[in-house]
GROMACS .gro file of C-alpha atoms in nm:
model
  506
    1MET     CA    1  -4.251  -7.775  -1.405
    2GLY     CA    2  -3.869  -7.789  -1.420
    3SER     CA    3  -3.652  -7.536  -1.597
    4LEU     CA    4  -3.544  -7.586  -1.955
    5GLN     CA    5  -3.189  -7.646  -1.836
    6THR     CA    6  -3.284  -7.934  -1.604
    7GLU     CA    7  -3.511  -8.089  -1.867
    8ASN     CA    8  -3.246  -8.067  -2.137
    9PRO     CA    9  -2.897  -8.148  -2.008
   10GLU     CA   10  -2.743  -8.090  -2.352
   11PHE     CA   11  -2.877  -7.734  -2.355
   12ALA     CA   12  -2.753  -7.676  -2.001
   13ALA     CA   13  -2.406  -7.792  -2.100
   14ALA     CA   14  -2.410  -7.573  -2.411
   15VAL     CA   15  -2.492  -7.251  -2.223
   16ALA     CA   16  -2.260  -7.314  -1.932
   17THR     CA   17  -1.922  -7.152  -1.905
   18ASN     CA   18  -1.676  -7.356  -2.107
   19THR     CA   19  -1.354  -7.509  -1.980
   20ASP     CA   20  -1.149  -7.216  -2.107
   21GLY     CA   21  -1.331  -6.984  -1.867
   22PHE     CA   22  -1.522  -6.789  -2.135
   23ALA     CA   23  -1.892  -6.724  -2.098
   24THR     CA   24  -2.055  -6.884  -2.400
   25ASN     CA   25  -2.338  -6.630  -2.409
   26PRO     CA   26  -2.200  -6.375  -2.657
   27LEU     CA   27  -2.378  -6.087  -2.480
   28ASP     CA   28  -2.306  -6.153  -2.115
   29HIS     CA   29  -2.343  -5.810  -1.956
   30GLU     CA   30  -2.056  -5.838  -1.711
   31GLU     CA   31  -1.817  -5.964  -1.975
   32PHE     CA   32  -1.937  -5.681  -2.199
   33ARG     CA   33  -1.864  -5.432  -1.922
   34ARG     CA   34  -1.512  -5.571  -1.869
   35GLN     CA   35  -1.417  -5.584  -2.236
   36GLY     CA   36  -1.594  -5.258  -2.314
   37HIS     CA   37  -1.385  -5.068  -2.059
   38MET     CA   38  -1.071  -5.218  -2.211
   39VAL     CA   39  -1.169  -5.113  -2.563
   40VAL     CA   40  -1.260  -4.758  -2.457
   41ASP     CA   41  -0.925  -4.727  -2.279
   42TYR     CA   42  -0.752  -4.860  -2.589
   43ILE     CA   43  -0.920  -4.604  -2.814
   44ALA     CA   44  -0.855  -4.319  -2.570
   45ASP     CA   45  -0.486  -4.412  -2.570
   46TYR     CA   46  -0.496  -4.425  -2.949
   47TYR     CA   47  -0.633  -4.070  -2.970
   48ARG     CA   48  -0.368  -3.958  -2.720
   49ASP     CA   49  -0.087  -4.110  -2.926
   50VAL     CA   50  -0.223  -4.087  -3.282
   51HIS     CA   51   0.019  -3.806  -3.369
   52LYS     CA   52   0.308  -4.048  -3.319
   53TYR     CA   53   0.203  -4.282  -3.601
   54PRO     CA   54   0.296  -4.233  -3.968
   55VAL     CA   55  -0.014  -4.062  -4.101
   56ARG     CA   56  -0.029  -4.263  -4.423
   57SER     CA   57   0.012  -4.635  -4.380
   58GLN     CA   58   0.356  -4.748  -4.493
   59VAL     CA   59   0.275  -5.117  -4.559
   60GLU     CA   60   0.288  -5.301  -4.891
   61PRO     CA   61  -0.010  -5.479  -5.052
   62GLY     CA   62  -0.073  -5.821  -4.901
   63TYR     CA   63   0.111  -5.748  -4.576
   64LEU     CA   64  -0.173  -5.864  -4.351
   65ARG     CA   65  -0.225  -6.206  -4.510
   66ARG     CA   66   0.137  -6.283  -4.434
   67ARG     CA   67   0.080  -6.200  -4.067
   68LEU     CA   68  -0.252  -6.368  -3.988
   69PRO     CA   69  -0.338  -6.740  -3.975
   70ASP     CA   70  -0.495  -6.913  -4.275
   71ALA     CA   71  -0.815  -7.001  -4.085
   72ALA     CA   72  -1.027  -6.876  -3.795
   73PRO     CA   73  -0.954  -7.019  -3.449
   74ASN     CA   74  -1.163  -7.314  -3.337
   75GLY     CA   75  -1.177  -7.193  -2.979
   76PRO     CA   76  -1.214  -6.851  -2.816
   77GLU     CA   77  -0.924  -6.611  -2.779
   78PRO     CA   78  -0.901  -6.348  -2.502
   79ILE     CA   79  -0.968  -5.983  -2.572
   80GLU     CA   80  -0.619  -5.902  -2.443
   81ALA     CA   81  -0.464  -6.108  -2.724
   82ILE     CA   82  -0.695  -5.958  -2.984
   83LEU     CA   83  -0.613  -5.601  -2.879
   84GLY     CA   84  -0.246  -5.689  -2.888
   85ASP     CA   85  -0.283  -5.810  -3.247
   86ILE     CA   86  -0.464  -5.488  -3.338
   87THR     CA   87  -0.162  -5.295  -3.216
   88HIS     CA   88   0.094  -5.516  -3.386
   89ASP     CA   89  -0.087  -5.617  -3.706
   90ILE     CA   90  -0.379  -5.384  -3.779
   91LEU     CA   91  -0.252  -5.037  -3.683
   92PRO     CA   92   0.048  -5.056  -3.920
   93GLY     CA   93  -0.205  -5.091  -4.204
   94ILE     CA   94  -0.421  -4.799  -4.091
   95THR     CA   95  -0.405  -4.458  -4.252
   96HIS     CA   96  -0.479  -4.238  -3.953
   97TRP     CA   97  -0.769  -4.017  -4.053
   98GLN     CA   98  -0.792  -3.881  -3.698
   99SER     CA   99  -0.427  -3.772  -3.694
  100PRO     CA  100  -0.374  -3.399  -3.642
  101ASN     CA  101  -0.141  -3.416  -3.944
  102TYR     CA  102  -0.407  -3.559  -4.176
  103TYR     CA  103  -0.489  -3.317  -4.460
  104ALA     CA  104  -0.583  -3.560  -4.739
  105TYR     CA  105  -0.907  -3.598  -4.935
  106PHE     CA  106  -1.165  -3.435  -4.706
  107PRO     CA  107  -1.165  -3.471  -4.327
  108SER     CA  108  -1.348  -3.742  -4.136
  109SER     CA  109  -1.386  -3.534  -3.823
  110GLY     CA  110  -1.502  -3.744  -3.533
  111SER     CA  111  -1.576  -3.632  -3.179
  112THR     CA  112  -1.637  -3.775  -2.834
  113ALA     CA  113  -2.011  -3.714  -2.874
  114GLY     CA  114  -2.014  -3.867  -3.221
  115PHE     CA  115  -1.826  -4.172  -3.100
  116LEU     CA  116  -2.042  -4.223  -2.793
  117GLY     CA  117  -2.357  -4.174  -2.998
  118GLU     CA  118  -2.230  -4.442  -3.236
  119MET     CA  119  -2.157  -4.663  -2.936
  120LEU     CA  120  -2.511  -4.619  -2.803
  121SER     CA  121  -2.660  -4.683  -3.145
  122THR     CA  122  -2.453  -4.998  -3.186
  123GLY     CA  123  -2.542  -5.110  -2.834
  124LEU     CA  124  -2.915  -5.072  -2.890
  125ASN     CA  125  -2.865  -5.240  -3.229
  126VAL     CA  126  -3.211  -5.160  -3.363
  127VAL     CA  127  -3.306  -5.217  -3.726
  128GLY     CA  128  -3.526  -4.913  -3.778
  129PHE     CA  129  -3.671  -4.973  -4.124
  130ASN     CA  130  -4.016  -4.840  -4.032
  131TRP     CA  131  -4.175  -4.649  -3.746
  132MET     CA  132  -4.308  -4.964  -3.580
  133SER     CA  133  -3.966  -5.131  -3.568
  134SER     CA  134  -3.841  -4.858  -3.328
  135PRO     CA  135  -4.056  -4.544  -3.302
  136ALA     CA  136  -3.785  -4.340  -3.126
  137ALA     CA  137  -3.535  -4.405  -3.408
  138THR     CA  138  -3.773  -4.263  -3.667
  139GLU     CA  139  -3.906  -3.975  -3.461
  140LEU     CA  140  -3.564  -3.861  -3.339
  141GLU     CA  141  -3.443  -3.856  -3.699
  142THR     CA  142  -3.730  -3.633  -3.810
  143ILE     CA  143  -3.667  -3.397  -3.517
  144VAL     CA  144  -3.290  -3.379  -3.561
  145MET     CA  145  -3.321  -3.319  -3.934
  146ASP     CA  146  -3.559  -3.030  -3.870
  147TRP     CA  147  -3.317  -2.888  -3.610
  148LEU     CA  148  -3.033  -2.905  -3.856
  149ALA     CA  149  -3.240  -2.756  -4.138
  150LYS     CA  150  -3.312  -2.456  -3.917
  151MET     CA  151  -2.942  -2.421  -3.830
  152LEU     CA  152  -2.868  -2.411  -4.205
  153ARG     CA  153  -3.158  -2.173  -4.266
  154LEU     CA  154  -3.304  -2.407  -4.524
  155PRO     CA  155  -3.646  -2.301  -4.654
  156GLU     CA  156  -3.956  -2.424  -4.475
  157ALA     CA  157  -4.036  -2.646  -4.774
  158PHE     CA  158  -3.750  -2.877  -4.671
  159LEU     CA  159  -3.889  -2.925  -4.319
  160PHE     CA  160  -4.154  -3.179  -4.223
  161SER     CA  161  -4.373  -2.890  -4.114
  162GLY     CA  162  -4.350  -2.748  -4.466
  163GLY     CA  163  -4.435  -3.068  -4.652
  164GLY     CA  164  -4.078  -3.181  -4.711
  165GLY     CA  165  -3.844  -3.365  -4.480
  166GLY     CA  166  -3.497  -3.489  -4.401
  167VAL     CA  167  -3.343  -3.834  -4.393
  168LEU     CA  168  -3.005  -3.971  -4.287
  169GLN     CA  169  -2.843  -4.172  -4.563
  170GLY     CA  170  -2.511  -4.350  -4.531
  171THR     CA  171  -2.328  -4.142  -4.792
  172THR     CA  172  -2.386  -3.885  -5.063
  173CYS     CA  173  -2.357  -4.167  -5.316
  174GLU     CA  174  -2.672  -4.321  -5.171
  175GLY     CA  175  -2.849  -3.987  -5.155
  176LEU     CA  176  -2.775  -3.910  -5.519
  177LEU     CA  177  -2.901  -4.249  -5.629
  178CYS     CA  178  -3.224  -4.207  -5.431
  179THR     CA  179  -3.301  -3.860  -5.568
  180LEU     CA  180  -3.203  -3.954  -5.923
  181THR     CA  181  -3.427  -4.261  -5.908
  182ALA     CA  182  -3.716  -4.048  -5.782
  183ALA     CA  183  -3.660  -3.795  -6.062
  184ARG     CA  184  -3.638  -4.074  -6.321
  185ASP     CA  185  -3.966  -4.236  -6.218
  186ARG     CA  186  -4.145  -3.903  -6.196
  187VAL     CA  187  -4.054  -3.821  -6.555
  188LEU     CA  188  -4.105  -4.171  -6.697
  189LYS     CA  189  -4.455  -4.175  -6.548
  190LYS     CA  190  -4.531  -3.886  -6.781
  191ILE     CA  191  -4.345  -3.988  -7.098
  192GLY     CA  192  -4.348  -4.368  -7.069
  193ARG     CA  193  -4.085  -4.608  -6.940
  194GLU     CA  194  -3.988  -4.703  -7.294
  195HIS     CA  195  -3.824  -4.358  -7.324
  196ILE     CA  196  -3.566  -4.406  -7.050
  197GLY     CA  197  -3.298  -4.387  -7.320
  198LYS     CA  198  -3.383  -4.019  -7.374
  199LEU     CA  199  -3.314  -3.906  -7.018
  200VAL     CA  200  -3.007  -3.688  -6.959
  201VAL     CA  201  -2.819  -3.618  -6.634
  202TYR     CA  202  -2.604  -3.305  -6.591
  203GLY     CA  203  -2.311  -3.209  -6.373
  204SER     CA  204  -1.977  -3.045  -6.439
  205ASP     CA  205  -1.631  -3.184  -6.506
  206GLN     CA  206  -1.570  -3.115  -6.133
  207THR     CA  207  -1.879  -3.299  -6.005
  208HIS     CA  208  -1.805  -3.599  -5.785
  209CYS     CA  209  -1.793  -3.933  -5.969
  210ALA     CA  210  -2.078  -4.050  -5.744
  211LEU     CA  211  -2.322  -3.878  -5.981
  212GLN     CA  212  -2.203  -4.077  -6.281
  213LYS     CA  213  -2.220  -4.398  -6.078
  214ALA     CA  214  -2.576  -4.317  -5.968
  215ALA     CA  215  -2.673  -4.251  -6.330
  216GLN     CA  216  -2.530  -4.588  -6.434
  217ILE     CA  217  -2.718  -4.773  -6.162
  218ALA     CA  218  -3.042  -4.586  -6.241
  219GLY     CA  219  -3.027  -4.702  -6.602
  220ILE     CA  220  -2.934  -4.373  -6.768
  221HIS     CA  221  -2.766  -4.437  -7.102
  222PRO     CA  222  -2.390  -4.379  -7.063
  223GLU     CA  223  -2.393  -4.140  -7.358
  224ASN     CA  224  -2.653  -3.928  -7.181
  225PHE     CA  225  -2.434  -3.825  -6.890
  226ARG     CA  226  -2.308  -3.468  -6.930
  227ALA     CA  227  -1.998  -3.338  -6.751
  228VAL     CA  228  -2.014  -2.976  -6.863
  229GLY     CA  229  -1.671  -2.816  -6.885
  230THR     CA  230  -1.555  -2.553  -6.636
  231THR     CA  231  -1.281  -2.292  -6.668
  232ARG     CA  232  -1.026  -2.118  -6.451
  233LYS     CA  233  -1.205  -1.792  -6.531
  234ASP     CA  234  -1.509  -1.921  -6.341
  235ALA     CA  235  -1.292  -2.069  -6.063
  236PHE     CA  236  -1.397  -2.412  -6.197
  237ALA     CA  237  -1.761  -2.357  -6.104
  238LEU     CA  238  -2.037  -2.465  -6.342
  239ASN     CA  239  -2.141  -2.166  -6.551
  240PRO     CA  240  -2.521  -2.146  -6.601
  241ALA     CA  241  -2.470  -2.025  -6.958
  242SER     CA  242  -2.258  -2.330  -7.041
  243LEU     CA  243  -2.520  -2.556  -6.886
  244ARG     CA  244  -2.802  -2.383  -7.071
  245ALA     CA  245  -2.621  -2.436  -7.403
  246ALA     CA  246  -2.564  -2.805  -7.330
  247VAL     CA  247  -2.929  -2.856  -7.236
  248ALA     CA  248  -3.051  -2.672  -7.546
  249ALA     CA  249  -2.838  -2.895  -7.767
  250ASP     CA  250  -2.985  -3.206  -7.606
  251VAL     CA  251  -3.343  -3.082  -7.636
  252ALA     CA  252  -3.282  -3.009  -8.004
  253ARG     CA  253  -3.182  -3.375  -8.046
  254GLY     CA  254  -3.508  -3.491  -7.889
  255LEU     CA  255  -3.356  -3.582  -7.552
  256VAL     CA  256  -3.517  -3.513  -7.214
  257PRO     CA  257  -3.327  -3.319  -6.944
  258LEU     CA  258  -3.380  -3.506  -6.618
  259PHE     CA  259  -3.146  -3.419  -6.334
  260LEU     CA  260  -2.893  -3.151  -6.245
  261CYS     CA  261  -2.641  -3.175  -5.963
  262ALA     CA  262  -2.479  -2.853  -5.842
  263THR     CA  263  -2.183  -2.882  -5.607
  264VAL     CA  264  -2.093  -2.655  -5.318
  265GLY     CA  265  -1.732  -2.740  -5.245
  266THR     CA  266  -1.601  -2.963  -5.525
  267THR     CA  267  -1.356  -3.239  -5.441
  268SER     CA  268  -1.071  -3.109  -5.655
  269SER     CA  269  -1.069  -2.746  -5.549
  270THR     CA  270  -1.378  -2.670  -5.332
  271ALA     CA  271  -1.530  -2.470  -5.619
  272VAL     CA  272  -1.882  -2.342  -5.555
  273ASP     CA  273  -2.139  -2.379  -5.830
  274PRO     CA  274  -2.380  -2.082  -5.848
  275VAL     CA  275  -2.688  -2.245  -5.702
  276ALA     CA  276  -2.937  -1.969  -5.784
  277GLY     CA  277  -2.839  -1.942  -6.150
  278LEU     CA  278  -2.835  -2.318  -6.201
  279CYS     CA  279  -3.177  -2.351  -6.036
  280GLU     CA  280  -3.312  -2.118  -6.303
  281VAL     CA  281  -3.182  -2.344  -6.581
  282ALA     CA  282  -3.325  -2.650  -6.405
  283LYS     CA  283  -3.664  -2.484  -6.368
  284GLU     CA  284  -3.671  -2.377  -6.731
  285ASN     CA  285  -3.627  -2.740  -6.834
  286ASN     CA  286  -3.830  -2.915  -6.561
  287MET     CA  287  -3.522  -3.089  -6.420
  288TRP     CA  288  -3.480  -3.219  -6.068
  289MET     CA  289  -3.223  -2.993  -5.903
  290HIS     CA  290  -2.999  -3.143  -5.634
  291VAL     CA  291  -2.741  -2.945  -5.436
  292ASP     CA  292  -2.450  -3.160  -5.322
  293ALA     CA  293  -2.267  -2.986  -5.038
  294ALA     CA  294  -2.106  -3.303  -4.904
  295TYR     CA  295  -1.795  -3.126  -4.778
  296ALA     CA  296  -1.898  -2.765  -4.723
  297GLY     CA  297  -2.262  -2.794  -4.622
  298GLY     CA  298  -2.194  -2.814  -4.251
  299ALA     CA  299  -2.001  -2.487  -4.269
  300CYS     CA  300  -2.321  -2.318  -4.385
  301ILE     CA  301  -2.429  -2.290  -4.022
  302LEU     CA  302  -2.176  -2.003  -4.020
  303PRO     CA  303  -2.357  -1.679  -4.111
  304GLU     CA  304  -2.050  -1.564  -4.305
  305VAL     CA  305  -2.059  -1.880  -4.520
  306ARG     CA  306  -2.435  -1.933  -4.566
  307HIS     CA  307  -2.441  -1.725  -4.887
  308VAL     CA  308  -2.277  -2.009  -5.083
  309ILE     CA  309  -2.611  -2.192  -5.089
  310ASP     CA  310  -2.825  -1.888  -5.169
  311GLY     CA  311  -3.091  -2.005  -5.412
  312VAL     CA  312  -3.134  -2.344  -5.243
  313GLU     CA  313  -3.499  -2.254  -5.191
  314ASN     CA  314  -3.549  -2.336  -5.561
  315ALA     CA  315  -3.377  -2.677  -5.543
  316ASP     CA  316  -3.560  -3.008  -5.507
  317SER     CA  317  -3.309  -3.165  -5.269
  318PHE     CA  318  -3.000  -3.078  -5.067
  319SER     CA  319  -2.741  -3.289  -4.888
  320PHE     CA  320  -2.420  -3.272  -4.688
  321ASN     CA  321  -2.207  -3.525  -4.503
  322ALA     CA  322  -2.199  -3.470  -4.128
  323HIS     CA  323  -1.921  -3.731  -4.119
  324LYS     CA  324  -1.687  -3.508  -4.319
  325TRP     CA  325  -1.660  -3.172  -4.148
  326PHE     CA  326  -1.929  -3.179  -3.880
  327PHE     CA  327  -1.781  -3.393  -3.602
  328THR     CA  328  -2.017  -3.687  -3.652
  329ASN     CA  329  -1.851  -4.025  -3.696
  330LEU     CA  330  -1.896  -4.212  -4.023
  331ASP     CA  331  -2.148  -4.267  -4.170
  332CYS     CA  332  -2.399  -3.982  -4.171
  333CYS     CA  333  -2.524  -3.807  -4.485
  334CYS     CA  334  -2.796  -3.549  -4.416
  335MET     CA  335  -3.041  -3.513  -4.704
  336TRP     CA  336  -3.358  -3.308  -4.742
  337VAL     CA  337  -3.624  -3.323  -5.012
  338LYS     CA  338  -3.920  -3.101  -5.089
  339ASP     CA  339  -4.131  -3.388  -5.219
  340PRO     CA  340  -4.093  -3.701  -5.004
  341ALA     CA  341  -4.376  -3.861  -5.200
  342ALA     CA  342  -4.148  -3.878  -5.503
  343LEU     CA  343  -3.893  -4.080  -5.303
  344VAL     CA  344  -4.162  -4.307  -5.163
  345ALA     CA  345  -4.315  -4.368  -5.505
  346ALA     CA  346  -3.979  -4.477  -5.646
  347LEU     CA  347  -3.837  -4.669  -5.349
  348SER     CA  348  -4.132  -4.817  -5.158
  349THR     CA  349  -4.224  -5.183  -5.124
  350ASN     CA  350  -4.501  -5.310  -4.899
  351PRO     CA  351  -4.485  -5.686  -4.840
  352GLU     CA  352  -4.741  -5.845  -4.612
  353TYR     CA  353  -4.488  -5.916  -4.337
  354LEU     CA  354  -4.422  -5.542  -4.293
  355ARG     CA  355  -4.786  -5.432  -4.281
  356ASN     CA  356  -4.893  -5.262  -3.956
  357LYS     CA  357  -5.152  -5.017  -3.826
  358ALA     CA  358  -4.908  -4.726  -3.788
  359THR     CA  359  -4.804  -4.741  -4.153
  360GLU     CA  360  -5.160  -4.778  -4.272
  361SER     CA  361  -5.263  -4.474  -4.065
  362LYS     CA  362  -5.041  -4.253  -4.286
  363GLN     CA  363  -4.941  -4.067  -3.969
  364VAL     CA  364  -4.582  -4.191  -3.953
  365VAL     CA  365  -4.265  -4.186  -4.161
  366ASP     CA  366  -4.129  -4.521  -4.276
  367TYR     CA  367  -3.772  -4.440  -4.370
  368LYS     CA  368  -3.728  -4.769  -4.557
  369ASP     CA  369  -3.914  -4.592  -4.838
  370TRP     CA  370  -3.666  -4.303  -4.846
  371GLN     CA  371  -3.356  -4.514  -4.914
  372ILE     CA  372  -3.217  -4.802  -5.121
  373ALA     CA  373  -3.187  -5.068  -4.850
  374LEU     CA  374  -3.458  -5.197  -4.619
  375SER     CA  375  -3.252  -5.214  -4.299
  376ARG     CA  376  -3.114  -4.896  -4.151
  377ARG     CA  377  -2.902  -4.788  -3.856
  378PHE     CA  378  -3.002  -4.549  -3.575
  379ARG     CA  379  -2.778  -4.270  -3.711
  380ALA     CA  380  -2.989  -3.993  -3.560
  381LEU     CA  381  -2.866  -4.080  -3.211
  382LYS     CA  382  -2.506  -3.973  -3.276
  383LEU     CA  383  -2.607  -3.657  -3.462
  384TRP     CA  384  -2.844  -3.567  -3.177
  385MET     CA  385  -2.560  -3.617  -2.929
  386VAL     CA  386  -2.325  -3.397  -3.134
  387LEU     CA  387  -2.579  -3.115  -3.152
  388ARG     CA  388  -2.663  -3.137  -2.782
  389SER     CA  389  -2.311  -3.194  -2.650
  390TYR     CA  390  -2.154  -2.897  -2.830
  391GLY     CA  391  -2.438  -2.665  -2.922
  392VAL     CA  392  -2.458  -2.443  -3.227
  393SER     CA  393  -2.219  -2.182  -3.089
  394ASN     CA  394  -1.936  -2.426  -3.023
  395LEU     CA  395  -1.985  -2.606  -3.352
  396ARG     CA  396  -1.947  -2.271  -3.527
  397ASN     CA  397  -1.630  -2.199  -3.331
  398PHE     CA  398  -1.481  -2.538  -3.421
  399LEU     CA  399  -1.545  -2.475  -3.790
  400ARG     CA  400  -1.409  -2.121  -3.774
  401SER     CA  401  -1.089  -2.249  -3.615
  402HIS     CA  402  -1.031  -2.478  -3.913
  403VAL     CA  403  -1.094  -2.196  -4.157
  404ALA     CA  404  -0.850  -1.977  -3.962
  405MET     CA  405  -0.581  -2.247  -3.976
  406ALA     CA  406  -0.631  -2.284  -4.350
  407LYS     CA  407  -0.598  -1.907  -4.392
  408HIS     CA  408  -0.274  -1.919  -4.193
  409PHE     CA  409  -0.139  -2.201  -4.411
  410GLU     CA  410  -0.236  -2.000  -4.720
  411SER     CA  411  -0.036  -1.703  -4.589
  412LEU     CA  412   0.266  -1.930  -4.532
  413VAL     CA  413   0.246  -2.054  -4.890
  414THR     CA  414   0.217  -1.707  -5.040
  415ALA     CA  415   0.511  -1.585  -4.829
  416ASP     CA  416   0.744  -1.839  -4.995
  417ALA     CA  417   0.822  -1.730  -5.351
  418ARG     CA  418   0.891  -2.089  -5.452
  419PHE     CA  419   0.521  -2.177  -5.419
  420GLU     CA  420   0.187  -2.052  -5.545
  421VAL     CA  421  -0.178  -2.094  -5.444
  422VAL     CA  422  -0.337  -2.241  -5.756
  423VAL     CA  423  -0.705  -2.163  -5.694
  424PRO     CA  424  -0.870  -1.926  -5.447
  425ARG     CA  425  -0.930  -2.073  -5.102
  426THR     CA  426  -1.301  -2.087  -5.021
  427PHE     CA  427  -1.337  -2.290  -4.702
  428ALA     CA  428  -1.063  -2.477  -4.514
  429MET     CA  429  -0.866  -2.627  -4.802
  430VAL     CA  430  -0.565  -2.472  -4.976
  431CYS     CA  431  -0.461  -2.591  -5.323
  432PHE     CA  432  -0.098  -2.508  -5.388
  433ARG     CA  433   0.204  -2.618  -5.586
  434LEU     CA  434   0.579  -2.585  -5.596
  435LEU     CA  435   0.680  -2.363  -5.885
  436PRO     CA  436   0.922  -2.517  -6.137
  437PRO     CA  437   1.255  -2.363  -6.233
  438ALA     CA  438   1.239  -2.093  -6.497
  439GLN     CA  439   1.170  -2.214  -6.853
  440ALA     CA  440   1.037  -2.551  -6.732
  441GLY     CA  441   0.723  -2.682  -6.901
  442ARG     CA  442   0.396  -2.789  -6.745
  443GLU     CA  443   0.487  -3.156  -6.731
  444THR     CA  444   0.809  -3.074  -6.550
  445ALA     CA  445   0.612  -2.870  -6.298
  446ASN     CA  446   0.359  -3.148  -6.253
  447GLU     CA  447   0.630  -3.409  -6.200
  448LEU     CA  448   0.800  -3.184  -5.948
  449ASN     CA  449   0.483  -3.169  -5.740
  450ARG     CA  450   0.420  -3.542  -5.771
  451ARG     CA  451   0.765  -3.599  -5.623
  452LEU     CA  452   0.706  -3.345  -5.347
  453LEU     CA  453   0.374  -3.498  -5.249
  454GLU     CA  454   0.514  -3.852  -5.240
  455ALA     CA  455   0.817  -3.742  -5.040
  456VAL     CA  456   0.601  -3.580  -4.771
  457ASN     CA  457   0.351  -3.867  -4.758
  458SER     CA  458   0.623  -4.132  -4.747
  459SER     CA  459   0.783  -3.958  -4.451
  460GLY     CA  460   0.469  -4.025  -4.245
  461LYS     CA  461   0.491  -3.674  -4.100
  462ALA     CA  462   0.185  -3.546  -4.289
  463TYR     CA  463  -0.060  -3.676  -4.545
  464MET     CA  464  -0.202  -3.479  -4.837
  465THR     CA  465  -0.359  -3.572  -5.169
  466HIS     CA  466  -0.365  -3.410  -5.512
  467ALA     CA  467  -0.595  -3.297  -5.789
  468VAL     CA  468  -0.548  -3.186  -6.149
  469VAL     CA  469  -0.741  -2.883  -6.275
  470ASP     CA  470  -0.692  -2.736  -6.620
  471GLY     CA  471  -0.392  -2.966  -6.661
  472VAL     CA  472  -0.220  -2.834  -6.348
  473TYR     CA  473  -0.117  -3.087  -6.082
  474MET     CA  474  -0.174  -2.932  -5.740
  475ILE     CA  475  -0.147  -3.045  -5.381
  476ARG     CA  476  -0.456  -3.025  -5.161
  477PHE     CA  477  -0.413  -2.927  -4.794
  478ALA     CA  478  -0.751  -2.984  -4.627
  479VAL     CA  479  -0.767  -2.872  -4.265
  480GLY     CA  480  -1.047  -3.034  -4.067
  481ALA     CA  481  -0.924  -3.318  -3.851
  482THR     CA  482  -1.065  -3.263  -3.504
  483LEU     CA  483  -0.727  -3.288  -3.331
  484THR     CA  484  -0.544  -3.045  -3.563
  485ALA     CA  485  -0.408  -2.732  -3.396
  486GLU     CA  486  -0.217  -2.440  -3.546
  487HIS     CA  487   0.121  -2.577  -3.443
  488HIS     CA  488   0.051  -2.892  -3.647
  489VAL     CA  489  -0.019  -2.679  -3.953
  490VAL     CA  490   0.301  -2.479  -3.903
  491GLU     CA  491   0.509  -2.794  -3.854
  492SER     CA  492   0.355  -2.957  -4.161
  493TRP     CA  493   0.448  -2.651  -4.367
  494ARG     CA  494   0.804  -2.679  -4.238
  495VAL     CA  495   0.813  -3.043  -4.355
  496ILE     CA  496   0.681  -2.941  -4.698
  497GLN     CA  497   0.946  -2.671  -4.729
  498GLU     CA  498   1.220  -2.911  -4.625
  499TYR     CA  499   1.134  -3.166  -4.892
  500ALA     CA  500   1.082  -2.894  -5.150
  501SER     CA  501   1.436  -2.769  -5.088
  502GLU     CA  502   1.573  -3.120  -5.133
  503ILE     CA  503   1.385  -3.176  -5.457
  504LEU     CA  504   1.483  -2.840  -5.607
  505ALA     CA  505   1.846  -2.901  -5.510
  506SER     CA  506   1.843  -3.236  -5.690
   0.00000   0.00000   0.00000
């Protein structure tokens, strides 16, 4: 019998190399090898030179539409041309999160191991929604999450061996929605779904907006979201007494406390909510207690930092983002729960086309039932590579170096009488401001710091962001980019001082 190509000349012509010299098979291994080497070289050169780019993109809205054609090309274009356009058209519109002079928001600290793990995951391109779809993807995730739980000294109840388990979500936003949905269904099963309007979700006025978004999506009445106020006296942490009073007031109105989110390392100021005390309030009121350590959780592998999550043994779930300050490329949110069955009950679907013997045996984990989406990426591969390539000891040293640089920056700020540190430094972020001239009001001081921040960011020499706590506008200096060294921190401080002098003189 002849081959398909000889029997079907049209097919043979379609799969042949076209007249432009491009292989029409989009996954030709030799062409992949050639282009892949070029892209790796391109990225390596980018990391070598990233310090030369303006950290914050300097383009105006709509710049790219003016540069690119109105429609996609009809024929193929060479990788050389595409990479050239990335240099000329795309890079000007990139804010360089991997720059050593990036101190904005929270870090997105990548690494060679994280990148290569992402490359391998993308190359394998599995869709690991259940065990059967790729057993290694599921099993490696369960193993890596147990490894990491032990590094963090999480209680046995969060490990698979203790009846709990870990899962890799894309982001904390997804993790919060999953746990909140599980909590919602668990309570409504007891009180009836018609009472969803009575459920109340609690955080603080410093809790990430992801919690409010999750509450909206989960059907919590907008009036039943509580952002309990914090104070400077408590370093902007959620006071258990304030929470207890808010909960008592809601119970007196016939409402049902549902979910509490404590934060370890708030976005505005890296405040640390007292986990143990808040767990007590949650337990008293039968609330699901989640600990969001998106930024600071990875640092809890440091013995000297681990105390910030003391009390986590009484929480229902815990999460942190390995793609923030744990050298694992985006996206990778590590989340553990004590009661996986609650997630499965709320998030599981079992259509006929997904039925299989492994699932029915109840001996495997099907991670599709632990998340919002059905499809999922092989995230465990890059986290496994990070843990193996660097080891616990080196990861601790990397984190300590960032904390040390932040401490040094803090000392530089306090040594200049024109500045002040606004809130105590907890991890590797310093919140500071330029002091206003004598007799100036708060608004004058705030405007002064807005101008300072914009001047530094517009220069392209460093990039920082701001927050407002208790009405005070402050500048956030978050050390954590993988390429940052002490001399970058010192030079960035010199730039800040230079612009501060100009602004005060004007």
